[in-house]
Amino acid sequence: MRNGALPRELDLRGLAAREASISGVATLATLERLVSAGVGLLEPASAAFAFRRDEEGRYVVEAHVKAEVVLECQRCLGEMTQLLETRTVMACVWNDDDAAALPPSYEPLIVQETANLSDIVEEELLLAIPASPMHAGDCVTEAQRAALGVGAERIESEGRKESPFAVLAKLKS
Ligand SMILES: [Zn+2]
């Protein structure tokens, strides 16, 4: 995938007619809905798009999106990173009625004359983010921490640099 910023205001149907492909990156500056959802990025999201028409004359957009996102763990409330990768085949439609008429192999992409590829990237990532993200390994909730007798101040000062087990080990010693 290339590293340039994704172009804006593109005529997706025109690109499909020309069987174009576009790849590039999207930074948080162009992904405002991710920011509002409290999602961060370790580095700009990368995306590759391939455009084509199918036998029925539909304008098809194949999107491959990859990003390492920073989320809040729902168990310990600390930061966690997760690699998200999506591959979606979409067909351009003008409205909901057209969307409902699409065969199930296509995701509807409601677009008017032009669209921003970063909006598609954003939508893909928002759909891929787990509803309740949690660290894959062990981490502890506030309540568990309290039960261990670790004061809130201590978490504040040492919190994210140290694993809960390191804290536990100290308590035991
Ligand atoms: Zn956690």
mmCIF file with all atom_site columns, C-alpha atoms and ligand atoms in Angstrom, residues 73-78 134-135 139-140, ligand 1:
data_model
loop_
_atom_site.group_PDB
_atom_site.id
_atom_site.type_symbol
_atom_site.label_atom_id
_atom_site.label_alt_id
_atom_site.label_comp_id
_atom_site.label_asym_id
_atom_site.label_entity_id
_atom_site.label_seq_id
_atom_site.pdbx_PDB_ins_code
_atom_site.Cartn_x
_atom_site.Cartn_y
_atom_site.Cartn_z
_atom_site.occupancy
_atom_site.B_iso_or_equiv
_atom_site.pdbx_formal_charge
_atom_site.auth_seq_id
_atom_site.auth_comp_id
_atom_site.auth_asym_id
_atom_site.auth_atom_id
_atom_site.pdbx_PDB_model_num
ATOM   1  C  CA . CYS A 1 73  ? -9.951  -1.762 27.898 1.00 0.00 ? 73  CYS A CA 1
ATOM   2  C  CA . GLN A 1 74  ? -13.401 -2.292 29.406 1.00 0.00 ? 74  GLN A CA 1
ATOM   3  C  CA . ARG A 1 75  ? -11.972 -4.287 32.304 1.00 0.00 ? 75  ARG A CA 1
ATOM   4  C  CA . CYS A 1 76  ? -9.017  -2.242 33.611 1.00 0.00 ? 76  CYS A CA 1
ATOM   5  C  CA . LEU A 1 77  ? -9.826  1.005  31.744 1.00 0.00 ? 77  LEU A CA 1
ATOM   6  C  CA . GLY A 1 78  ? -6.227  1.159  30.569 1.00 0.00 ? 78  GLY A CA 1
ATOM   7  C  CA . MET A 1 134 ? -10.475 -6.062 26.611 1.00 0.00 ? 134 MET A CA 1
ATOM   8  C  CA . HIS A 1 135 ? -6.797  -6.885 26.976 1.00 0.00 ? 135 HIS A CA 1
ATOM   9  C  CA . CYS A 1 139 ? -5.766  -7.272 33.746 1.00 0.00 ? 139 CYS A CA 1
ATOM   10 C  CA . VAL A 1 140 ? -7.860  -6.332 36.749 1.00 0.00 ? 140 VAL A CA 1
HETATM 11 ZN ZN . ZN  B 2 .   ? -7.270  -4.291 30.563 1.00 0.00 ? 1   ZN  B ZN 1
#
